[in-house]
């Protein structure tokens, strides 16, 4: 297992390029099953989740290649005839559940083991199942395998109890091949919902309204291959904005869509940081002293839950007391114990964390508990006095492309030890 060693105190300076969005990529890759044809996906991040999904599609009978340098995947799913994803295959990531929606759409059946993914709460899939059943599928769960099957998929009106990203995308995929019109109400509005909808339409689907809370899908008889480029990862971009702020640095972040970053940009400006936006880039200029901030995670366009852990690490050194309310996941404060080992003053009460700013964190051995917790510990290490050793960095590799290479290019003192 690899570890990251970080010596804190270096001001990050320079420019980094944001990679393609993990959470869009992990839906778009399974969605190629709907094409039953050759798809070319560009701007894919070179991360573990993409490699796992390539392996799964190949095991299902697909012909898939991924060129890391070109960040380009060629996926021919014409030879896939069925979908059975075992626990071994599906446990590596949450997004394995997208195999259900794509395969139900194309084959009218699928069997996928319960998904894996970050341990940040219970993460049920009842809304996915509700959508599949509304479309006419029978859903059975036995021995940890989700079986979905339908004689025929028929368009339906589906009102989501929770504006779930995963359920919105999964239902959208199955509905592409249902007869008639499907309406998803209370749909999630995250940028990658739009990205996946654009990809489905590039394959010949008819999805309208993605990005709003009402999405209409007119079923089509067949879909085909396409070439598509994934949007930039606003969570990676936000993480690097916070890293620049944590070191009082001066960093240009290239290949972004400013609109997607509004919640984080607004919050960092509130903390006293200077952020200049120009076209597809922005510049973050750090300050010696950071003001406290209160944050409540919400569905888009609220403050994203995936940046709650990174910004909480930053707030451990802000002046005053900050209040963080996590409204999406009930178990997303596990990393707090690791930050406290570095001297952070944090009290967690239910879904609220109260952070009392301290002068400086001090480096020690810590362990990542999930992907974004890993990012939070990297940020803490960049700020801390001395050396921080971060264990379980395979979590970080799932969602951040060559994080140490990008940080080294900004002057960080960081190295990976196996
Ligand atoms: C996606 O997870 C992302 N993962 C998560 O990012 C992200 O935190 C989350 O969306 C919210 O933005 C991927 O895209 C692979 P949800 P997902 O369904 O789809 C409840 C990261 O760090 N819920 O919107 O699982 C659920 O319990 C990862 O990149 C139900 O109750 O998120 C949670 O409280 C972590 N029933 C809330 O909705 C359901 O059927 C949000 O879940 C589905 C969800």
Short mmCIF file of C-alpha atoms and ligand atoms in Angstrom, two decimals:
data_model
loop_
_atom_site.label_atom_id
_atom_site.label_comp_id
_atom_site.label_asym_id
_atom_site.label_seq_id
_atom_site.Cartn_x
_atom_site.Cartn_y
_atom_site.Cartn_z
CA UNK A 1 0.00 0.00 0.00
CA UNK A 2 1.37 3.44 -0.90
CA UNK A 3 1.83 6.38 1.46
CA UNK A 4 2.26 10.09 0.79
CA UNK A 5 4.89 12.08 2.71
CA UNK A 6 4.29 15.84 2.79
CA UNK A 7 6.48 18.50 4.37
CA UNK A 8 4.24 21.46 5.18
CA UNK A 9 4.83 25.19 4.81
CA UNK A 10 5.59 25.55 1.07
CA UNK A 11 3.57 28.21 -0.74
CA UNK A 12 2.09 26.58 -3.87
CA UNK A 13 2.88 28.59 -6.98
CA UNK A 14 2.29 27.94 -10.68
CA UNK A 15 -0.41 26.43 -12.85
CA UNK A 16 -2.26 23.11 -12.93
CA UNK A 17 -4.64 21.65 -15.49
CA UNK A 18 -7.89 20.12 -14.20
CA UNK A 19 -8.66 16.60 -15.42
CA UNK A 20 -11.99 15.24 -16.68
CA UNK A 21 -14.77 14.84 -14.08
CA UNK A 22 -14.62 11.50 -12.25
CA UNK A 23 -18.33 11.46 -11.39
CA UNK A 24 -19.30 12.09 -15.01
CA UNK A 25 -16.78 9.57 -16.35
CA UNK A 26 -17.98 6.74 -14.06
CA UNK A 27 -21.50 7.11 -15.44
CA UNK A 28 -20.57 7.69 -19.10
CA UNK A 29 -18.36 4.57 -19.33
CA UNK A 30 -21.15 2.13 -18.26
CA UNK A 31 -23.61 4.10 -20.44
CA UNK A 32 -21.66 3.00 -23.56
CA UNK A 33 -23.48 -0.35 -23.10
CA UNK A 34 -26.59 1.41 -24.45
CA UNK A 35 -24.82 2.11 -27.77
CA UNK A 36 -23.99 -1.51 -28.64
CA UNK A 37 -21.47 0.18 -30.90
CA UNK A 38 -18.07 1.94 -30.85
CA UNK A 39 -17.79 5.01 -28.56
CA UNK A 40 -14.80 7.30 -28.16
CA UNK A 41 -14.65 9.15 -24.83
CA UNK A 42 -12.14 12.01 -24.53
CA UNK A 43 -10.76 13.96 -21.56
CA UNK A 44 -11.07 10.96 -19.21
CA UNK A 45 -9.07 11.23 -15.97
CA UNK A 46 -6.36 8.62 -15.50
CA UNK A 47 -7.75 7.38 -12.16
CA UNK A 48 -8.39 3.97 -10.61
CA UNK A 49 -12.20 4.16 -11.04
CA UNK A 50 -11.77 4.49 -14.82
CA UNK A 51 -9.41 1.49 -14.90
CA UNK A 52 -11.89 -0.60 -12.87
CA UNK A 53 -14.79 0.24 -15.21
CA UNK A 54 -12.60 -0.61 -18.24
CA UNK A 55 -11.94 -4.00 -16.65
CA UNK A 56 -15.65 -4.57 -15.95
CA UNK A 57 -16.73 -3.71 -19.53
CA UNK A 58 -14.01 -6.02 -20.85
CA UNK A 59 -15.14 -8.86 -18.54
CA UNK A 60 -18.68 -8.38 -19.88
CA UNK A 61 -17.41 -8.90 -23.44
CA UNK A 62 -16.64 -5.36 -24.49
CA UNK A 63 -13.56 -4.38 -26.48
CA UNK A 64 -12.14 -1.43 -24.51
CA UNK A 65 -8.83 0.43 -24.72
CA UNK A 66 -7.71 3.40 -22.61
CA UNK A 67 -4.80 5.59 -23.73
CA UNK A 68 -3.57 7.30 -20.55
CA UNK A 69 -1.51 9.89 -22.43
CA UNK A 70 -4.35 10.86 -24.76
CA UNK A 71 -6.86 10.47 -21.89
CA UNK A 72 -8.97 8.68 -24.49
CA UNK A 73 -11.06 5.52 -24.20
CA UNK A 74 -12.37 3.49 -27.12
CA UNK A 75 -15.24 1.26 -26.02
CA UNK A 76 -16.97 -1.15 -28.40
CA UNK A 77 -19.88 -2.75 -26.54
CA UNK A 78 -21.44 -4.46 -29.58
CA UNK A 79 -20.34 -7.91 -28.39
CA UNK A 80 -21.80 -7.52 -24.87
CA UNK A 81 -24.97 -9.64 -24.66
CA UNK A 82 -25.76 -9.65 -20.98
CA UNK A 83 -24.68 -8.00 -17.74
CA UNK A 84 -23.64 -9.92 -14.67
CA UNK A 85 -21.30 -7.95 -12.39
CA UNK A 86 -20.14 -10.05 -9.43
CA UNK A 87 -19.20 -8.72 -5.99
CA UNK A 88 -15.53 -9.01 -7.02
CA UNK A 89 -16.21 -6.67 -9.94
CA UNK A 90 -18.73 -4.27 -8.35
CA UNK A 91 -17.25 -3.82 -4.87
CA UNK A 92 -14.49 -1.49 -6.05
CA UNK A 93 -16.74 1.50 -6.68
CA UNK A 94 -20.18 2.95 -6.15
CA UNK A 95 -20.69 3.67 -9.83
CA UNK A 96 -20.96 -0.03 -10.65
CA UNK A 97 -24.69 0.48 -10.07
CA UNK A 98 -24.86 2.39 -13.36
CA UNK A 99 -24.48 -1.00 -15.07
CA UNK A 100 -28.08 -1.64 -13.97
CA UNK A 101 -29.66 1.31 -15.80
CA UNK A 102 -27.59 0.90 -18.96
CA UNK A 103 -28.14 -2.88 -19.20
CA UNK A 104 -31.84 -2.67 -18.33
CA UNK A 105 -32.16 -0.17 -21.17
CA UNK A 106 -30.36 -2.32 -23.72
CA UNK A 107 -31.04 -5.93 -22.61
CA UNK A 108 -34.15 -5.42 -20.44
CA UNK A 109 -32.25 -7.24 -17.68
CA UNK A 110 -29.14 -7.06 -15.50
CA UNK A 111 -27.61 -8.60 -12.39
CA UNK A 112 -25.19 -6.44 -10.41
CA UNK A 113 -23.79 -6.97 -6.94
CA UNK A 114 -24.41 -4.24 -4.42
CA UNK A 115 -21.99 -1.39 -5.16
CA UNK A 116 -18.91 -0.47 -3.12
CA UNK A 117 -17.62 3.09 -2.80
CA UNK A 118 -16.71 5.53 -0.04
CA UNK A 119 -17.95 4.66 3.44
CA UNK A 120 -19.62 8.01 4.14
CA UNK A 121 -23.06 6.87 5.17
CA UNK A 122 -25.70 4.24 4.46
CA UNK A 123 -26.06 5.18 0.76
CA UNK A 124 -29.25 3.22 -0.05
CA UNK A 125 -30.44 2.68 -3.64
CA UNK A 126 -34.20 2.68 -3.00
CA UNK A 127 -34.78 5.58 -5.40
CA UNK A 128 -32.97 3.75 -8.21
CA UNK A 129 -35.22 0.73 -7.60
CA UNK A 130 -38.34 2.91 -7.40
CA UNK A 131 -37.49 4.30 -10.85
CA UNK A 132 -36.77 0.92 -12.43
CA UNK A 133 -40.06 -0.50 -11.07
CA UNK A 134 -41.99 2.53 -12.34
CA UNK A 135 -40.61 1.76 -15.81
CA UNK A 136 -42.03 -1.78 -15.54
CA UNK A 137 -39.01 -3.72 -14.29
CA UNK A 138 -39.12 -6.42 -11.63
CA UNK A 139 -36.37 -5.89 -9.03
CA UNK A 140 -35.22 -8.65 -6.71
CA UNK A 141 -32.31 -8.61 -4.29
CA UNK A 142 -30.88 -11.93 -3.22
CA UNK A 143 -27.43 -13.00 -2.00
CA UNK A 144 -26.24 -9.42 -2.42
CA UNK A 145 -27.09 -9.33 -6.12
CA UNK A 146 -29.59 -6.84 -7.56
CA UNK A 147 -31.63 -8.53 -10.32
CA UNK A 148 -33.61 -6.26 -12.65
CA UNK A 149 -35.73 -7.59 -15.51
CA UNK A 150 -38.57 -6.27 -17.68
CA UNK A 151 -40.75 -7.73 -20.43
CA UNK A 152 -40.97 -4.23 -21.75
CA UNK A 153 -39.92 -0.81 -20.44
CA UNK A 154 -42.70 1.77 -20.56
CA UNK A 155 -42.30 5.50 -19.94
CA UNK A 156 -43.54 6.69 -16.53
CA UNK A 157 -43.76 9.73 -14.28
CA UNK A 158 -41.27 9.33 -11.42
CA UNK A 159 -41.05 11.69 -8.45
CA UNK A 160 -37.78 11.18 -6.56
CA UNK A 161 -38.11 11.37 -2.76
CA UNK A 162 -34.46 12.50 -2.69
CA UNK A 163 -32.76 14.53 -5.44
CA UNK A 164 -30.34 11.64 -5.88
CA UNK A 165 -27.53 12.01 -8.44
CA UNK A 166 -27.17 8.27 -8.90
CA UNK A 167 -30.87 7.55 -9.17
CA UNK A 168 -31.42 10.42 -11.63
CA UNK A 169 -28.66 9.13 -13.93
CA UNK A 170 -29.61 5.45 -13.60
CA UNK A 171 -33.28 6.10 -14.41
CA UNK A 172 -32.34 8.43 -17.28
CA UNK A 173 -30.27 5.63 -18.85
CA UNK A 174 -32.99 2.97 -18.62
CA UNK A 175 -35.69 5.42 -19.79
CA UNK A 176 -33.76 6.10 -23.04
CA UNK A 177 -35.01 2.71 -24.29
CA UNK A 178 -38.49 2.71 -22.70
CA UNK A 179 -41.47 3.13 -25.05
CA UNK A 180 -43.04 6.57 -24.64
CA UNK A 181 -42.20 9.46 -22.36
CA UNK A 182 -40.60 9.36 -18.92
CA UNK A 183 -40.63 12.37 -16.60
CA UNK A 184 -38.24 12.48 -13.64
CA UNK A 185 -39.34 15.07 -11.09
CA UNK A 186 -37.19 16.33 -8.21
CA UNK A 187 -34.22 15.26 -10.35
CA UNK A 188 -30.67 16.08 -9.25
CA UNK A 189 -29.22 19.13 -11.08
CA UNK A 190 -25.46 18.58 -10.72
CA UNK A 191 -23.31 19.53 -13.76
CA UNK A 192 -22.53 15.89 -14.49
CA UNK A 193 -26.24 15.09 -14.87
CA UNK A 194 -26.13 17.45 -17.86
CA UNK A 195 -22.89 15.87 -19.09
CA UNK A 196 -24.37 12.35 -18.99
CA UNK A 197 -27.58 13.57 -20.69
CA UNK A 198 -25.49 15.17 -23.45
CA UNK A 199 -23.62 11.90 -23.88
CA UNK A 200 -26.88 9.90 -24.09
CA UNK A 201 -28.19 12.33 -26.71
CA UNK A 202 -24.92 12.00 -28.65
CA UNK A 203 -25.74 8.26 -28.79
CA UNK A 204 -29.17 9.05 -30.26
CA UNK A 205 -31.30 9.35 -27.11
CA UNK A 206 -33.85 12.12 -26.56
CA UNK A 207 -33.24 13.59 -23.07
CA UNK A 208 -34.42 17.12 -22.28
CA UNK A 209 -34.29 19.31 -19.19
CA UNK A 210 -31.14 17.88 -17.58
CA UNK A 211 -29.78 20.44 -15.12
CA UNK A 212 -33.28 21.32 -13.97
CA UNK A 213 -35.41 19.37 -11.51
CA UNK A 214 -37.67 18.03 -14.28
CA UNK A 215 -36.08 15.78 -16.91
CA UNK A 216 -38.12 14.43 -19.86
CA UNK A 217 -36.94 11.38 -21.80
CA UNK A 218 -38.62 10.17 -25.02
CA UNK A 219 -37.67 6.53 -25.56
CA UNK A 220 -35.89 5.62 -28.81
CA UNK A 221 -35.73 2.28 -30.64
CA UNK A 222 -32.01 2.25 -31.11
CA UNK A 223 -28.84 4.05 -30.09
CA UNK A 224 -25.41 4.22 -31.68
CA UNK A 225 -21.77 5.02 -30.98
CA UNK A 226 -20.40 8.57 -30.71
CA UNK A 227 -17.36 10.63 -29.75
CA UNK A 228 -17.71 12.66 -26.58
CA UNK A 229 -15.51 14.76 -24.28
CA UNK A 230 -16.10 14.74 -20.51
CA UNK A 231 -16.48 18.07 -18.65
CA UNK A 232 -13.71 19.22 -16.26
CA UNK A 233 -13.83 17.99 -12.67
CA UNK A 234 -15.15 20.83 -10.52
CA UNK A 235 -14.40 18.84 -7.35
CA UNK A 236 -10.74 18.44 -8.32
CA UNK A 237 -10.65 22.14 -9.26
CA UNK A 238 -12.21 23.09 -5.91
CA UNK A 239 -9.73 20.87 -4.08
CA UNK A 240 -6.79 22.66 -5.75
CA UNK A 241 -8.34 26.06 -4.98
CA UNK A 242 -8.41 25.05 -1.33
CA UNK A 243 -4.83 23.74 -1.52
CA UNK A 244 -3.67 27.10 -2.92
CA UNK A 245 -5.53 28.88 -0.12
CA UNK A 246 -4.12 26.55 2.55
CA UNK A 247 -0.53 27.47 1.72
CA UNK A 248 -1.03 31.20 1.08
CA UNK A 249 0.08 30.43 -2.45
CA UNK A 250 -0.65 31.87 -5.90
CA UNK A 251 -2.04 29.25 -8.28
CA UNK A 252 -3.68 29.34 -11.70
CA UNK A 253 -6.18 26.55 -12.30
CA UNK A 254 -6.73 25.84 -15.97
CA UNK A 255 -9.54 24.03 -17.82
CA UNK A 256 -12.48 24.89 -15.59
CA UNK A 257 -16.10 25.96 -16.07
CA UNK A 258 -16.44 28.94 -13.66
CA UNK A 259 -20.21 28.47 -13.27
CA UNK A 260 -19.68 25.00 -11.77
CA UNK A 261 -17.32 26.45 -9.16
CA UNK A 262 -19.54 29.31 -7.93
CA UNK A 263 -20.32 27.82 -4.48
CA UNK A 264 -16.63 27.24 -3.64
CA UNK A 265 -15.45 30.53 -5.18
CA UNK A 266 -18.04 32.47 -3.15
CA UNK A 267 -17.05 30.72 0.10
CA UNK A 268 -13.29 31.22 -0.40
CA UNK A 269 -13.86 34.93 -1.17
CA UNK A 270 -15.91 35.13 2.06
CA UNK A 271 -12.81 33.75 3.85
CA UNK A 272 -10.79 36.67 2.46
CA UNK A 273 -9.12 35.04 -0.55
CA UNK A 274 -8.59 36.83 -3.85
CA UNK A 275 -9.98 34.83 -6.78
CA UNK A 276 -9.71 36.16 -10.34
CA UNK A 277 -11.73 34.44 -13.06
CA UNK A 278 -10.93 34.66 -16.73
CA UNK A 279 -12.49 32.38 -19.34
CA UNK A 280 -11.66 28.77 -18.56
CA UNK A 281 -9.11 29.59 -15.88
CA UNK A 282 -9.03 31.13 -12.46
CA UNK A 283 -6.29 32.40 -10.16
CA UNK A 284 -6.31 31.91 -6.39
CA UNK A 285 -4.09 34.23 -4.34
CA UNK A 286 -3.73 33.07 -0.73
CA UNK A 287 -3.66 35.28 2.32
CA UNK A 288 -1.68 34.96 5.56
CA UNK A 289 -4.84 35.03 7.67
CA UNK A 290 -8.12 33.34 6.72
CA UNK A 291 -11.51 34.35 8.08
CA UNK A 292 -13.83 31.71 9.53
CA UNK A 293 -16.84 30.54 7.52
CA UNK A 294 -20.08 28.66 8.11
CA UNK A 295 -20.90 25.99 5.52
CA UNK A 296 -23.96 23.86 4.84
CA UNK A 297 -23.64 21.17 2.17
CA UNK A 298 -26.58 21.03 -0.23
CA UNK A 299 -27.44 19.57 -3.62
CA UNK A 300 -26.24 21.66 -6.58
CA UNK A 301 -26.04 24.64 -6.84
CA UNK A 302 -25.45 24.57 -3.07
CA UNK A 303 -22.05 23.91 -1.53
CA UNK A 304 -20.99 20.41 -2.69
CA UNK A 305 -20.70 17.68 -0.06
CA UNK A 306 -17.57 16.40 -1.85
CA UNK A 307 -15.70 19.58 -0.83
CA UNK A 308 -16.90 19.54 2.78
CA UNK A 309 -13.91 17.52 3.96
CA UNK A 310 -11.27 19.55 2.05
CA UNK A 311 -12.61 22.94 3.16
CA UNK A 312 -12.96 21.76 6.77
CA UNK A 313 -9.22 21.02 6.74
CA UNK A 314 -8.61 24.61 5.60
CA UNK A 315 -10.89 26.01 8.31
CA UNK A 316 -8.81 24.36 11.06
CA UNK A 317 -6.41 27.31 10.58
CA UNK A 318 -8.96 30.10 10.03
CA UNK A 319 -9.45 32.79 12.67
CA UNK A 320 -12.42 32.06 14.91
CA UNK A 321 -15.01 29.30 15.01
CA UNK A 322 -16.53 27.78 11.85
CA UNK A 323 -19.68 25.66 11.71
CA UNK A 324 -19.99 22.90 9.10
CA UNK A 325 -23.39 21.27 8.55
CA UNK A 326 -23.36 18.10 6.40
CA UNK A 327 -26.90 17.56 5.10
CA UNK A 328 -26.21 14.89 2.44
CA UNK A 329 -24.34 12.07 4.22
CA UNK A 330 -24.62 11.09 7.86
CA UNK A 331 -21.13 9.57 8.04
CA UNK A 332 -18.92 12.12 6.35
CA UNK A 333 -16.99 13.35 9.41
CA UNK A 334 -14.80 10.27 9.97
CA UNK A 335 -11.69 12.20 8.88
CA UNK A 336 -12.10 14.60 11.84
CA UNK A 337 -10.34 12.16 14.19
CA UNK A 338 -7.33 12.16 11.86
CA UNK A 339 -7.23 15.98 11.75
CA UNK A 340 -7.41 16.05 15.55
CA UNK A 341 -4.26 13.91 15.66
CA UNK A 342 -2.63 16.86 13.86
CA UNK A 343 -3.82 19.31 16.52
CA UNK A 344 -7.09 20.46 14.99
CA UNK A 345 -9.79 21.58 17.42
CA UNK A 346 -13.02 20.09 16.08
CA UNK A 347 -16.16 18.92 17.85
CA UNK A 348 -18.71 16.81 15.95
CA UNK A 349 -22.32 16.79 17.13
CA UNK A 350 -24.54 14.74 14.81
CA UNK A 351 -24.23 16.22 11.32
CA UNK A 352 -22.52 19.41 12.56
CA UNK A 353 -18.79 19.97 13.03
CA UNK A 354 -17.62 22.97 15.10
CA UNK A 355 -14.09 23.98 14.09
CA UNK A 356 -12.06 26.28 16.35
CA UNK A 357 -9.16 27.74 14.34
CA UNK A 358 -5.66 26.98 15.69
CA UNK A 359 -2.31 28.66 14.99
CA UNK A 360 -0.85 25.72 13.11
CA UNK A 361 -1.39 21.96 12.68
CA UNK A 362 1.55 19.62 13.28
CA UNK A 363 2.54 16.77 10.99
CA UNK A 364 2.19 13.13 12.07
CA UNK A 365 1.03 9.75 10.73
CA UNK A 366 -2.61 9.77 9.56
CA UNK A 367 -4.79 7.50 7.40
CA UNK A 368 -7.36 8.33 4.74
CA UNK A 369 -10.84 6.93 5.46
CA UNK A 370 -12.31 7.71 2.03
CA UNK A 371 -11.52 9.64 -1.16
CA UNK A 372 -12.27 13.20 -0.08
CA UNK A 373 -11.01 12.55 3.46
CA UNK A 374 -7.70 11.73 1.77
CA UNK A 375 -7.79 15.10 0.02
CA UNK A 376 -8.49 16.80 3.36
CA UNK A 377 -5.43 15.15 4.90
CA UNK A 378 -3.24 16.27 1.97
CA UNK A 379 -4.45 19.85 2.58
CA UNK A 380 -3.73 19.51 6.30
CA UNK A 381 -0.25 18.16 5.47
CA UNK A 382 0.46 21.10 3.15
CA UNK A 383 -0.31 23.48 6.04
CA UNK A 384 1.20 21.56 8.96
CA UNK A 385 4.53 22.09 10.65
CA UNK A 386 6.84 19.20 9.85
CA UNK A 387 6.16 16.01 7.89
CA UNK A 388 2.76 14.31 7.53
CA UNK A 389 2.55 10.69 6.42
CA UNK A 390 -0.78 9.74 4.85
CA UNK A 391 -1.70 6.06 4.66
CA UNK A 392 -4.46 4.36 2.57
CA UNK A 393 -3.76 6.65 -0.37
CA UNK A 394 -5.45 4.17 -2.73
CA UNK A 395 -8.61 6.08 -1.77
CA UNK A 396 -7.05 9.26 -3.18
CA UNK A 397 -5.95 7.50 -6.38
CA UNK A 398 -9.57 6.53 -7.05
CA UNK A 399 -10.54 10.14 -7.72
CA UNK A 400 -7.48 12.37 -8.18
CA UNK A 401 -5.20 11.93 -11.20
CA UNK A 402 -1.49 11.90 -10.14
CA UNK A 403 -2.12 14.20 -7.19
CA UNK A 404 1.53 14.26 -6.12
CA UNK A 405 2.76 15.10 -9.66
CA UNK A 406 0.38 18.07 -9.86
CA UNK A 407 1.42 19.24 -6.38
CA UNK A 408 5.16 18.80 -7.16
CA UNK A 409 4.66 21.01 -10.24
CA UNK A 410 3.35 23.70 -7.84
CA UNK A 411 6.42 23.41 -5.58
CA UNK A 412 5.00 21.20 -2.84
CA UNK A 413 7.40 18.98 -0.91
CA UNK A 414 5.55 15.70 -1.43
CA UNK A 415 6.54 12.19 -2.36
CA UNK A 416 4.87 8.81 -2.72
CA UNK A 417 6.49 5.85 -0.99
CA UNK A 418 5.34 2.30 -1.73
C1 LIG B 1 -22.75 10.80 -6.16
O1 LIG B 1 -23.02 9.77 -5.24
C2 LIG B 1 -21.24 10.96 -6.16
N1 LIG B 1 -20.63 9.71 -6.56
C3 LIG B 1 -20.75 11.34 -4.77
O2 LIG B 1 -19.36 11.63 -4.87
C4 LIG B 1 -21.45 12.63 -4.34
O3 LIG B 1 -21.08 12.92 -3.01
C5 LIG B 1 -22.96 12.45 -4.43
O4 LIG B 1 -23.33 12.05 -5.76
C6 LIG B 1 -23.71 13.73 -4.11
O5 LIG B 1 -23.33 14.75 -4.98
C7 LIG B 1 -20.64 9.39 -7.87
O6 LIG B 1 -21.14 10.13 -8.70
C8 LIG B 1 -19.98 8.09 -8.24
P1 LIG B 1 -26.81 10.53 -4.26
P2 LIG B 1 -24.51 9.12 -5.16
O7 LIG B 1 -27.56 9.38 -4.82
O8 LIG B 1 -25.06 9.02 -6.54
C9 LIG B 1 -29.51 9.45 -0.51
C10 LIG B 1 -17.08 11.48 -4.40
O9 LIG B 1 -16.43 11.82 -3.40
N2 LIG B 1 -30.08 8.43 -1.41
O10 LIG B 1 -27.08 11.91 -4.77
O11 LIG B 1 -24.45 7.92 -4.32
C11 LIG B 1 -28.10 9.06 -0.08
O12 LIG B 1 -28.15 8.25 1.06
C12 LIG B 1 -18.41 10.77 -4.22
O13 LIG B 1 -16.76 11.71 -5.59
C13 LIG B 1 -31.21 7.74 -0.99
O14 LIG B 1 -31.73 7.94 0.10
O15 LIG B 1 -25.25 10.29 -4.38
C14 LIG B 1 -27.47 10.37 0.22
O16 LIG B 1 -27.84 10.76 1.54
C15 LIG B 1 -18.75 10.52 -2.76
N3 LIG B 1 -31.74 6.79 -1.82
C16 LIG B 1 -28.14 11.33 -0.76
O17 LIG B 1 -29.32 10.68 -1.23
C17 LIG B 1 -31.19 6.52 -3.06
O18 LIG B 1 -31.73 5.66 -3.78
C18 LIG B 1 -27.27 11.67 -1.95
O19 LIG B 1 -27.01 10.49 -2.65
C19 LIG B 1 -30.04 7.25 -3.46
C20 LIG B 1 -29.50 8.20 -2.62
#
